[in-house]
Coordinates of C-alpha atoms in Angstrom, one line a residue:
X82 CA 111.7 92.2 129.5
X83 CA 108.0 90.4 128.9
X84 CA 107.4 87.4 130.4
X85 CA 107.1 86.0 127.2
X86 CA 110.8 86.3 126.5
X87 CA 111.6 84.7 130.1
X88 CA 109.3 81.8 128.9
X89 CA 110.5 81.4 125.9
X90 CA 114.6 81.3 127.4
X91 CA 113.3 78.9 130.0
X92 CA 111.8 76.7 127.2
X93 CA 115.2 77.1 125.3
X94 CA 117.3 76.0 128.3
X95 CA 114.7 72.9 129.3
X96 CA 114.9 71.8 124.9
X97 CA 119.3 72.0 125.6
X98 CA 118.6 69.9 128.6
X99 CA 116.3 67.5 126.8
X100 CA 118.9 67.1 124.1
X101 CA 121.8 67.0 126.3
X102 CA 120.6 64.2 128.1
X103 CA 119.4 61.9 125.0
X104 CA 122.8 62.4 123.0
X105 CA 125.2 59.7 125.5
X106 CA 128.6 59.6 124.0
X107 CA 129.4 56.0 122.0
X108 CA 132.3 54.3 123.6
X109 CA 135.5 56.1 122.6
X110 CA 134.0 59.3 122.1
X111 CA 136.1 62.4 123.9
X112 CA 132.8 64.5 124.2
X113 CA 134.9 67.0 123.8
X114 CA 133.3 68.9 120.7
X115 CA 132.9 72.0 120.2
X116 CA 128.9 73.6 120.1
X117 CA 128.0 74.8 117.3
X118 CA 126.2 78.3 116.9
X119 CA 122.0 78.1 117.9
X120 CA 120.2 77.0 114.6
X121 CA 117.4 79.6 113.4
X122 CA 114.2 77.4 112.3
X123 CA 110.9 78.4 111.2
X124 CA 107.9 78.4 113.8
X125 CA 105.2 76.0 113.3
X126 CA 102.3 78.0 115.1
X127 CA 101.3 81.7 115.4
X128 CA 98.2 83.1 117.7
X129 CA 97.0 86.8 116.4
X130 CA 94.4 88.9 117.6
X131 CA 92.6 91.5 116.5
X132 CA 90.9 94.4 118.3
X133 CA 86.9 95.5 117.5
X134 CA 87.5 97.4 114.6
X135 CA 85.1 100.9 115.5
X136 CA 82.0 101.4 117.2
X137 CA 80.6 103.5 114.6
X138 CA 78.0 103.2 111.6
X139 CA 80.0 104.3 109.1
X140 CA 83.3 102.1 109.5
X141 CA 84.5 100.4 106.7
X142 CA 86.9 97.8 107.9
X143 CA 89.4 95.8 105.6
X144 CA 91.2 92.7 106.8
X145 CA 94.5 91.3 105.0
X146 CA 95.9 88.1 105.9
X147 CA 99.5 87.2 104.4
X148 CA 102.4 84.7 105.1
X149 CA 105.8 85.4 103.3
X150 CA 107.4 82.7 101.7
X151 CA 110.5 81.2 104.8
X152 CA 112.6 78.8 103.4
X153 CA 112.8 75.2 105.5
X154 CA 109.3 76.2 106.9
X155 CA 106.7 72.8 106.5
X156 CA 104.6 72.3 103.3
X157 CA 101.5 72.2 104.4
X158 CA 99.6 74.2 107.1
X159 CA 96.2 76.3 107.6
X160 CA 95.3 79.7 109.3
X161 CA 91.9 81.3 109.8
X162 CA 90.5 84.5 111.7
X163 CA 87.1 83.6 114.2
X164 CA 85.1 85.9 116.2
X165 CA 85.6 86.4 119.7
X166 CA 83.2 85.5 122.2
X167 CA 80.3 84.0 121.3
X168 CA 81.3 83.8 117.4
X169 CA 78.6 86.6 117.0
X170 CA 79.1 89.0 113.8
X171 CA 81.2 85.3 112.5
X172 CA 79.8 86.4 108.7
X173 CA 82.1 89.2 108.8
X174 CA 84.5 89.5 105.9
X175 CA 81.2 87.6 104.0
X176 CA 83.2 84.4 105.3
X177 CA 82.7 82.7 102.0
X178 CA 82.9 83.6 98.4
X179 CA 84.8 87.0 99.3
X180 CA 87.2 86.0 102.3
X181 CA 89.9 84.1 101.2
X182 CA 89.3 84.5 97.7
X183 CA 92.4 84.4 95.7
X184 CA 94.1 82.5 93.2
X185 CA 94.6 79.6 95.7
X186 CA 91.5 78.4 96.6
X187 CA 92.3 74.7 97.2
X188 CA 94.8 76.7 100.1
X189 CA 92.1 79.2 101.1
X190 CA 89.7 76.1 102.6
X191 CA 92.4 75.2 105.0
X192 CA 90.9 77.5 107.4
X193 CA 87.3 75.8 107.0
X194 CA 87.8 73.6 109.2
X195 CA 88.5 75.9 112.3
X196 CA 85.7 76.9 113.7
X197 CA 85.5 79.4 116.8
X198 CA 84.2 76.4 118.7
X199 CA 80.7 77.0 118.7
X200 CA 79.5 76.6 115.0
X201 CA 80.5 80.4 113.9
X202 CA 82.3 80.1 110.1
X203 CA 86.1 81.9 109.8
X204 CA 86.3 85.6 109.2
X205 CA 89.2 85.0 106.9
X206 CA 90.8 82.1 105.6
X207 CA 93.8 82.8 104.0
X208 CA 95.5 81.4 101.4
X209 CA 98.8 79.8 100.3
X210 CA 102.1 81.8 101.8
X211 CA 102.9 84.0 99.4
X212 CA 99.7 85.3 98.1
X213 CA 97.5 88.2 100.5
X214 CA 93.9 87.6 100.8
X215 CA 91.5 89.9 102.0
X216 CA 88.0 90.1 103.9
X217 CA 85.8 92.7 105.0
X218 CA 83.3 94.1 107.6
X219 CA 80.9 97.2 107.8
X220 CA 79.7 98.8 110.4
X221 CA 79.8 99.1 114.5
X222 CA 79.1 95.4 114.7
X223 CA 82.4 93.9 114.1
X224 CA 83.6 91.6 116.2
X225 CA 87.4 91.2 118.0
X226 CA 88.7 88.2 116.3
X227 CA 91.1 85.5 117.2
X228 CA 93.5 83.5 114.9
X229 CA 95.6 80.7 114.4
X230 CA 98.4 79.5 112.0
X231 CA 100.2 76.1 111.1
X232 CA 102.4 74.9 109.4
X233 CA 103.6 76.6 106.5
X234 CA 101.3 79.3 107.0
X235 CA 102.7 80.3 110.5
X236 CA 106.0 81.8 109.8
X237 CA 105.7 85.6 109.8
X238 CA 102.0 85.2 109.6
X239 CA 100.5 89.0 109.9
X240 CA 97.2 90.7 109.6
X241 CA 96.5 93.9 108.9
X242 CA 93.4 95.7 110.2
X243 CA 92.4 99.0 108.6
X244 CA 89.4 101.2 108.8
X245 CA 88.0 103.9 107.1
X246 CA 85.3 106.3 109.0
X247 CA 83.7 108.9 107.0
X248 CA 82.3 111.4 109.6
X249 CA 82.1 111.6 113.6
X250 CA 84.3 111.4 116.3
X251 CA 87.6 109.6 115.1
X252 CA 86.9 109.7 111.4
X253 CA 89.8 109.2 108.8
X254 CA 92.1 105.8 108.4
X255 CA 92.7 103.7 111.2
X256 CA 95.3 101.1 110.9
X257 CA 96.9 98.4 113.2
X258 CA 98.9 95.1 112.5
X259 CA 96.9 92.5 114.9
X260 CA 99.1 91.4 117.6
X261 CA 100.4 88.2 119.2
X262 CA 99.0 87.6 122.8
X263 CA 101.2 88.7 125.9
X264 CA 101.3 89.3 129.3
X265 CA 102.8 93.6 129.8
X266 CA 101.9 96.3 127.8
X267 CA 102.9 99.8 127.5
X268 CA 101.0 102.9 125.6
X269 CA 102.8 106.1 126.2
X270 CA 100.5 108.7 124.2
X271 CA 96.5 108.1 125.6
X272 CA 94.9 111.1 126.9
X273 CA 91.8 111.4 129.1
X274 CA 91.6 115.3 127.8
X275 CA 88.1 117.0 127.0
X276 CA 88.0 116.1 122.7
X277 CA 89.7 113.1 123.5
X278 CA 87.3 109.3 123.2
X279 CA 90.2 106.8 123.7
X280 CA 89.3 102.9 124.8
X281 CA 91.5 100.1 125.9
X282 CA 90.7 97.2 123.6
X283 CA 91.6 93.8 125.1
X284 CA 91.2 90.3 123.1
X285 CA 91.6 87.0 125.1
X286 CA 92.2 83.9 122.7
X287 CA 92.2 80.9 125.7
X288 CA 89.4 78.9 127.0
X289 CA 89.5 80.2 130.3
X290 CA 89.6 83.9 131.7
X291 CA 92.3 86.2 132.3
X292 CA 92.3 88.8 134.8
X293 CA 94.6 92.1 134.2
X294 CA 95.1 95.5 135.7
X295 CA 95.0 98.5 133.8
X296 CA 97.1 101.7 135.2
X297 CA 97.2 105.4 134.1
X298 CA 100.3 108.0 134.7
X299 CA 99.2 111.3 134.1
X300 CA 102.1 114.2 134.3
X301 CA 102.0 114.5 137.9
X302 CA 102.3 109.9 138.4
X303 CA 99.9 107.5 138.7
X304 CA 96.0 108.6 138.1
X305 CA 94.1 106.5 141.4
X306 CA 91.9 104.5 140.2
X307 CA 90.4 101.0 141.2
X308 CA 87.6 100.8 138.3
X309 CA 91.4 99.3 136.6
X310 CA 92.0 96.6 139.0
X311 CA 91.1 93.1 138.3
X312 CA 89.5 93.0 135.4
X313 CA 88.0 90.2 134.1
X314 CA 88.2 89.3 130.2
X315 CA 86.0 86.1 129.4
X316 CA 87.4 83.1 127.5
X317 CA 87.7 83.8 123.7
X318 CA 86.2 87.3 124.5
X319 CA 87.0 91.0 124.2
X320 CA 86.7 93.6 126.1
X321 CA 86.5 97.6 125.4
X322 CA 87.4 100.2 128.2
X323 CA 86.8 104.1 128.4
X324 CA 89.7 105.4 129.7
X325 CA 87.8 108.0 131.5
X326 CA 85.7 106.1 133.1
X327 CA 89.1 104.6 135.1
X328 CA 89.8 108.0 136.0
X329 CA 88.2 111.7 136.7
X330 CA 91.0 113.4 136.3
X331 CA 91.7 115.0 132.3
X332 CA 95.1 114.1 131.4
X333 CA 96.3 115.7 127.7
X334 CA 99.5 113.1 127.9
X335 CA 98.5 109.2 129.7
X336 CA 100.2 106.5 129.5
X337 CA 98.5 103.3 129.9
X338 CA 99.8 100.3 131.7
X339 CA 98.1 96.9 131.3
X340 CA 99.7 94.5 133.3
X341 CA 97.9 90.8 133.3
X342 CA 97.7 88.7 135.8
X343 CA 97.0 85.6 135.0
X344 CA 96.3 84.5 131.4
X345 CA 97.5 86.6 128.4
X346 CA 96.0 88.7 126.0
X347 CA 96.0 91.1 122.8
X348 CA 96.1 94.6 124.1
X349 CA 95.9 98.4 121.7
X350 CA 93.9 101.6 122.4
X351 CA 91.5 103.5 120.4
X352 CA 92.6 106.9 120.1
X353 CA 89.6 109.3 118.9
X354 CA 90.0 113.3 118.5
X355 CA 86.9 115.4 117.4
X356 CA 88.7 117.8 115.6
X357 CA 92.1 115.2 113.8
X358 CA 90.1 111.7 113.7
X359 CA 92.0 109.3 114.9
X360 CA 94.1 105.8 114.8
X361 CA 95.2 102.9 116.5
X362 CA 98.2 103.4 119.4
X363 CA 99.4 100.1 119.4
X364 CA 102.0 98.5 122.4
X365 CA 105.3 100.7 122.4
X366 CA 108.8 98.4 122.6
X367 CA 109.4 97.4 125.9
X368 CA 111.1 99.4 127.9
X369 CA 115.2 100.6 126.8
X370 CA 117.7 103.1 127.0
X371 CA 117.6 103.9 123.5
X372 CA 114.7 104.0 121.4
X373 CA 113.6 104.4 117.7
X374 CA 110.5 106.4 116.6
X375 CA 110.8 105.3 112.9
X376 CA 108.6 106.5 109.6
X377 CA 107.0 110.0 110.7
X378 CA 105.9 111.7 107.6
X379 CA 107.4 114.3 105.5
X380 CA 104.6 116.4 105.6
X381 CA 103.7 115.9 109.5
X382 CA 102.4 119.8 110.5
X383 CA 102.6 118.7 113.8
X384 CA 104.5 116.2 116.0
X385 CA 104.2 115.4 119.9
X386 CA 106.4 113.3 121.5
X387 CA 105.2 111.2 124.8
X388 CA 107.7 109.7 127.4
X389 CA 107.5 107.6 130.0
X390 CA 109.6 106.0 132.7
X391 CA 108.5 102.9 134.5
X392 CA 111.7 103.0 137.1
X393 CA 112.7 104.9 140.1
X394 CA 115.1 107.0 138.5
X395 CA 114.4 110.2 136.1
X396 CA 115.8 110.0 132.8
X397 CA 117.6 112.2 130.3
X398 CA 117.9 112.0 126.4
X399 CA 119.3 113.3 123.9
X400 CA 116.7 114.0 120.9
X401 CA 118.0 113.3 117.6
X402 CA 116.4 113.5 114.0
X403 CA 117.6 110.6 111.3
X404 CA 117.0 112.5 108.4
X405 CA 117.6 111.5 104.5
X406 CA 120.8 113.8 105.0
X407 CA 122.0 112.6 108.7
X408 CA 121.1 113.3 112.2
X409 CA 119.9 116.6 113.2
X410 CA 119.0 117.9 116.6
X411 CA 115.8 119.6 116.7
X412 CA 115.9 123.3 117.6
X413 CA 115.0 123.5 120.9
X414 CA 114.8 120.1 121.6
X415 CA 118.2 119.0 122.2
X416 CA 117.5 117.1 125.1
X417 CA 114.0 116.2 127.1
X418 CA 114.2 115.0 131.1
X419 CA 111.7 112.1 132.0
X420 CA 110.5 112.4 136.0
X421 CA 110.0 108.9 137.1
X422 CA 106.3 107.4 137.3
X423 CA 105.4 110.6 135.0
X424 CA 104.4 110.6 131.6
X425 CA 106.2 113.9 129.7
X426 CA 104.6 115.4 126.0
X427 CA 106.6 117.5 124.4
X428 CA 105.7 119.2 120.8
X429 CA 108.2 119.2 118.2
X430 CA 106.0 120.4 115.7
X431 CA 106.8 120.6 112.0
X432 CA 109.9 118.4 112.6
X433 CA 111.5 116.6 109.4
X434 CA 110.2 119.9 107.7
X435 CA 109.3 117.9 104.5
X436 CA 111.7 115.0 104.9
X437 CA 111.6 111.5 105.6
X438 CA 112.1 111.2 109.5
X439 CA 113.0 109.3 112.4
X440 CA 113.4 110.0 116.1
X441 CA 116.5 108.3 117.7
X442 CA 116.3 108.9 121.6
X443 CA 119.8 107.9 123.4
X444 CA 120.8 108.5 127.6
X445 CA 123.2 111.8 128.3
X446 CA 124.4 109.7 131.0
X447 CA 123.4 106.8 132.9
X448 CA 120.9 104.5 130.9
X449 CA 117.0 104.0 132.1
X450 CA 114.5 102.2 130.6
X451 CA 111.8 104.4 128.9
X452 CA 109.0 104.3 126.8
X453 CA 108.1 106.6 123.9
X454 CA 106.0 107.3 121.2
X455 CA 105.1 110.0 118.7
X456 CA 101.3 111.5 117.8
X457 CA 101.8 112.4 114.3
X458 CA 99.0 115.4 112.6
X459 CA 99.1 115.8 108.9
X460 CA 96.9 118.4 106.8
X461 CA 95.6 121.7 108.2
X462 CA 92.0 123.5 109.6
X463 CA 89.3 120.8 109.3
X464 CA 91.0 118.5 107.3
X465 CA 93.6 117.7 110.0
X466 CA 94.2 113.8 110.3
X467 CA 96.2 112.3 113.4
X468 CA 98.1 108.8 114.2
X469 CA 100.3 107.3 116.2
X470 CA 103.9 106.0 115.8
X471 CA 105.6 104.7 119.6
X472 CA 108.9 103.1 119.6
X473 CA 109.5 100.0 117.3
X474 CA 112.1 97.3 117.5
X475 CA 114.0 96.6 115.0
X476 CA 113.2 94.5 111.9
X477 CA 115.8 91.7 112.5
X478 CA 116.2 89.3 109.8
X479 CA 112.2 90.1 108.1
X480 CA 109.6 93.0 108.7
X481 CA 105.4 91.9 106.9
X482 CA 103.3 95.2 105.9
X483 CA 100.3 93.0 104.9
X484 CA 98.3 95.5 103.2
X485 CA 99.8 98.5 100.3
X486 CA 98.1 99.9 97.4
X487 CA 99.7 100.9 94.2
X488 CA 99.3 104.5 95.3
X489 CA 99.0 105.8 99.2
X490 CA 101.8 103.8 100.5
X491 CA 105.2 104.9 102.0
X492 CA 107.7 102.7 103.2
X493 CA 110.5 104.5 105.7
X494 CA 113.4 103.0 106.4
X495 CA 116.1 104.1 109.4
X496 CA 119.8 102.8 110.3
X497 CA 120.1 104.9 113.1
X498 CA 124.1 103.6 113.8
X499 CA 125.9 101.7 111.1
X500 CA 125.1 101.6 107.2
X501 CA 122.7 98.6 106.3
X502 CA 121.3 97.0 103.0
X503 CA 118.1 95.9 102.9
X504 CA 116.0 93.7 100.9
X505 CA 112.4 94.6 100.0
X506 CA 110.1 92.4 97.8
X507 CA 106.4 93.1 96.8
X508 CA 104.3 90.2 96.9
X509 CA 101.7 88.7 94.1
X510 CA 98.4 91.0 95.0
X511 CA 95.0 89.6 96.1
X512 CA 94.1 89.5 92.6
X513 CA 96.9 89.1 90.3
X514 CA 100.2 90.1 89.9
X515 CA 103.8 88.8 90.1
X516 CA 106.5 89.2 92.8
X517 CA 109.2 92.4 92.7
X518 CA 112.3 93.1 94.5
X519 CA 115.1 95.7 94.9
X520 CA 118.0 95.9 97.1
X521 CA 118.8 99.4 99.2
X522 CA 121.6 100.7 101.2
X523 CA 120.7 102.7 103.9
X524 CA 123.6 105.0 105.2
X525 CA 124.4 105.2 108.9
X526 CA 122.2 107.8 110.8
X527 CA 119.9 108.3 107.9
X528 CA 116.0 108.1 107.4
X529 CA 115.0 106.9 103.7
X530 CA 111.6 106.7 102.2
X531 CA 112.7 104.3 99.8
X532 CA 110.8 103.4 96.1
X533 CA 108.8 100.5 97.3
X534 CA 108.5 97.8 94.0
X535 CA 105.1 97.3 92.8
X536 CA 104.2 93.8 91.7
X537 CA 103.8 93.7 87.8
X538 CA 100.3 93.1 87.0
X539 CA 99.2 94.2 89.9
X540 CA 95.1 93.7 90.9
X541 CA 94.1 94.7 94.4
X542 CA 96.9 95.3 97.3
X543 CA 99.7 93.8 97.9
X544 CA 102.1 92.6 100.9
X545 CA 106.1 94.1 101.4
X546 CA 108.4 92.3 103.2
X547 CA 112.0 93.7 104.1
X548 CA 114.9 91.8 105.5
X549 CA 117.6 92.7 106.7
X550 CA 120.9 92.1 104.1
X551 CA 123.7 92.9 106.0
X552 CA 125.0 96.2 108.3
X553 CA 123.6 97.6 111.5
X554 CA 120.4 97.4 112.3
X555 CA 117.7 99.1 110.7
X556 CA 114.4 100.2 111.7
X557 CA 111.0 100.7 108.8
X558 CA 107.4 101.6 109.1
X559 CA 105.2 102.1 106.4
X560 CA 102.4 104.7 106.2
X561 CA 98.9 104.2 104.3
X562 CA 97.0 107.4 103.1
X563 CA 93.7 107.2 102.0
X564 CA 92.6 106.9 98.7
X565 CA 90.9 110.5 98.5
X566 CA 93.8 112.6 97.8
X567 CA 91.8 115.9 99.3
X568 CA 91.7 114.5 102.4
X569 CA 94.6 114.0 104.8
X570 CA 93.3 110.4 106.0
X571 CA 96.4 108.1 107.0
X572 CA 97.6 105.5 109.5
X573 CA 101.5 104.5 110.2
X574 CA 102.1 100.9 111.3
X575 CA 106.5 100.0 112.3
X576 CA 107.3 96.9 111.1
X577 CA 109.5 95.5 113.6
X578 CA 110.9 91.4 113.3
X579 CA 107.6 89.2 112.2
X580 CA 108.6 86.4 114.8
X581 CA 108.8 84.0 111.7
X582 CA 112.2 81.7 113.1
X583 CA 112.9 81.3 116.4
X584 CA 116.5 80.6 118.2
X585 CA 117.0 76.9 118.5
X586 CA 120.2 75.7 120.6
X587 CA 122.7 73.1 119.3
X588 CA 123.3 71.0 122.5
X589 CA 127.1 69.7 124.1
X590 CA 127.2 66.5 124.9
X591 CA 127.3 66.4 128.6
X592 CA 126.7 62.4 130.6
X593 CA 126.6 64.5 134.4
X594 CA 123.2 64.6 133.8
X595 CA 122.9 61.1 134.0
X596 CA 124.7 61.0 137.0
X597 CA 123.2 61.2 140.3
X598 CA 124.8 63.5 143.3
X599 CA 126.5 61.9 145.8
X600 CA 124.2 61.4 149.4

């Protein structure tokens, strides 16, 4: 569990307390009433960050900003995207006629008054929930970029970052949703091989420094290394590692471990092949018993799955497909053993064999908390693209995809247990349209790639959102291809819960706190 969670229980047990002690029975009262079940209320502030987007000439980077519509949530509010650091490369995204443009534009200046605290103007301002806006960047000089939302624009606030790279090392479509700040993360699927340019991208949105470690696990344990240890990101800064400059040794499976120790930050590696571009490996789900791999592609021509145990104790799963049909066991691959402290890769290669696809990893035996996650290869020869897909949680009550196209995006949806119905509505786009929605059941042990609705009207890209209706619970990712249909550019992003309501306990009355112990 992340330290965040333990925070945020701790904070939920100190607010019961608070309330306990302020609501002192009336004369008469019994006291005796019965709690009522925790109230789910809409957060009022969201922190994202954003990783440099490429280091090369030719990147094209697009930044899409949206906040779905949560009922109870408060009516007004402001968000806005800054550089890091010294608010350097701050005109990115044109920060004015461009970023934030949109049918809103009284909304859109919320964010002009949030500066990056030394005089740099916002990347992005978005606008009202409800509506996407958009901003852009070119080239190597774009900056890591830290944001904030209030209000009515914090619930389920999400970012997407995508990049297109026409030639070089890491070329094709790299996509990421921009990540809230934390304190543990795990990325099963780095590799220090020869081919291989991966960095560790790290994004610190306080005013004062955070120190982290970062550790490698090859296939043989932990890669020594002290380069990793104790380093330093400045406030409001990033920070952009080589991985093989932590260690000498070439590794084709890693899994990277950045553990901070004081402070909190964003955290995602750069994954860059010569030969299959590359993508974004953002931070798996922490580490369970049973995992889901949701969304790989139908027409994946290759498929490696990457394990990793952070315990003492090896593990053993059973390897299941979710397929449009029901869950299959791959031939071969009916089970996988994970040695503790080692990373294991194991190819599955043309797995959902033109289906829709899921990976649903459960214990033979005794449960042990791994972590997993898929490199995905699509096209073949020179026109190979790769990405990355590691274990998602689940969408809870609502899942954002911030940025889809009218054509190029694919929206996968998985009930790996029970049957579930789920709710998926197409926002306005960044230039005009009106809101869609359909309803679709998803049957137990199933992967669907389900008829996404396209907003009528539609100008420019739009924002899904899918909630779960009712049923078990499900599991979506939704994969972007590029726009040249010759080329096999994509990116994959899961869509686990967007955080936009949080867990708020309805207090007993209880008077012993007034009460003093006896001496």
């Amino acid at each position: 569990m992340k330290r965040t969670t333990l925070s945020l229980f701790a904070g939920a047990a100190a607010l019961a307390a608070v309330t306990g002690f302020a609501a002192v029975s009336a004369p008469g009262d019994t006291g005796a009433e019965t709690a009522e079940p925790a109230a789910r209320l809409p957060v009022e502030r969201t922190s994202l960050l954003c990783p440099a987007p490429s280091a090369s000439d030719l990147a094209e980077t697009t930044y899409t900003s949206f906040t779905p519509v949560t009922e109870g949530a408060e009516k007004k509010g402001s968000a806005t995207l800054t550089a890091a650091a010294d608010g350097a490369g701050a005109e990115a995204g044109k920060g004015g006629e461009d970023a934030g443009s949109g049918k809103d534009g009284e909304d859109a200046k919320d964010g002009e008054e949030s500066k990056d605290g030394k005089g740099g103007k916002p990347v992005l301002r978005p606008g009202a929930p409800g509506t996407p806006v958009t901003g852009t960047a070119s080239g190597a000089d774009a900056p890591a970029l830290t944001g904030t939302a209030e209000g009515s624009h914090a619930p389920g606030w999400t970012v997407q970052q995508t990049t297109e790279v026409a030639a070089g090392t890491g070329r094709g479509l790299l996509g990421l949703n921009c990540t809230a700040p934390d304190t543990e993360f795990w990325f099963p699927g780095a590799s220090t091989a020869s081919g291989r340019t991966d960095y560790v991208h790290l994004t610190n949105p306080d005013d004062s420094a955070a120190v982290v470690d970062i550790e490698l696990y090859g296939k043989d344990g932990v890669l020594k290394s002290t380069v990793g240890e104790g380093v330093t990101v400045p406030p409001g800064g990033g920070e952009s590692l080589l991985l093989s400059t932590l260690t000498d040794v070439e590794q084709t499976d890693v899994t990277v471990h950045v553990n901070v120790r004081s402070g909190r930050l964003g955290a995602a590696v750069q994954a860059l092949d010569d030969k299959t571009g590359g993508d974004w490996l953002t931070a798996a789900a922490d580490p369970a018993g049973e995992l889901v791999v949701p969304g790989i592609p139908a027409d994946a021509t290759a498929v490696r799955l990457m394990l990793f145990t952070p315990g003492g104790s090896d593990a053993d799963l059973k390897v299941r497909l979710a397929s449009p049909s029901g869950a299959i066991t791959p031939a071969g691959h009916e089970t996988v053993h994970v040695k503790a402290g080692m990373t294991t890769g194991v190819d599955l290669g043309e797995v959902t064999r033109g289906e829709a696809g899921s990976l649903v990893l459960t214990p033979t035996s005794g449960s042990v908390p791994v972590v997993a996650a898929v490199r995905v290869v699509r096209g073949k020869g020179g026109e190979q693209e790769s990405a990355f897909i590691p274990a998602s949680d689940p969408v809870g009550a609502r899942a954002t995809a911030a940025e889809n196209r009218a054509k190029g995006t694919t929206l996968s949806v998985t009930a790996p247990d029970r049957t579930a119905k789920v709710e998926v509505t197409a926002s306005a786009g960044t230039e005009g349209g009106t809101t869609a929605t359909k309803t679709f059941t998803i049957e137990g042990g199933t992967t669907q790639n389900v008829e996404v609705p396209v907003p009528a009207g539609l100008k420019g890209t739009y924002a899904l959102t899918v909630e779960t209706v009712s049923g078990g619970p499900v599991y979506a990712a939704r994969t972007l291809t590029g726009e040249d249909e010759d080329v096999a550019s994509f990116t994959v992003q899961p869509l686990p819960d967007d955080r936009g309501t949080v867990s708020v306990p309805k207090a007993e009355q209880n008077l012993s706190v007034l009460q003093q112990p006896p001496a």
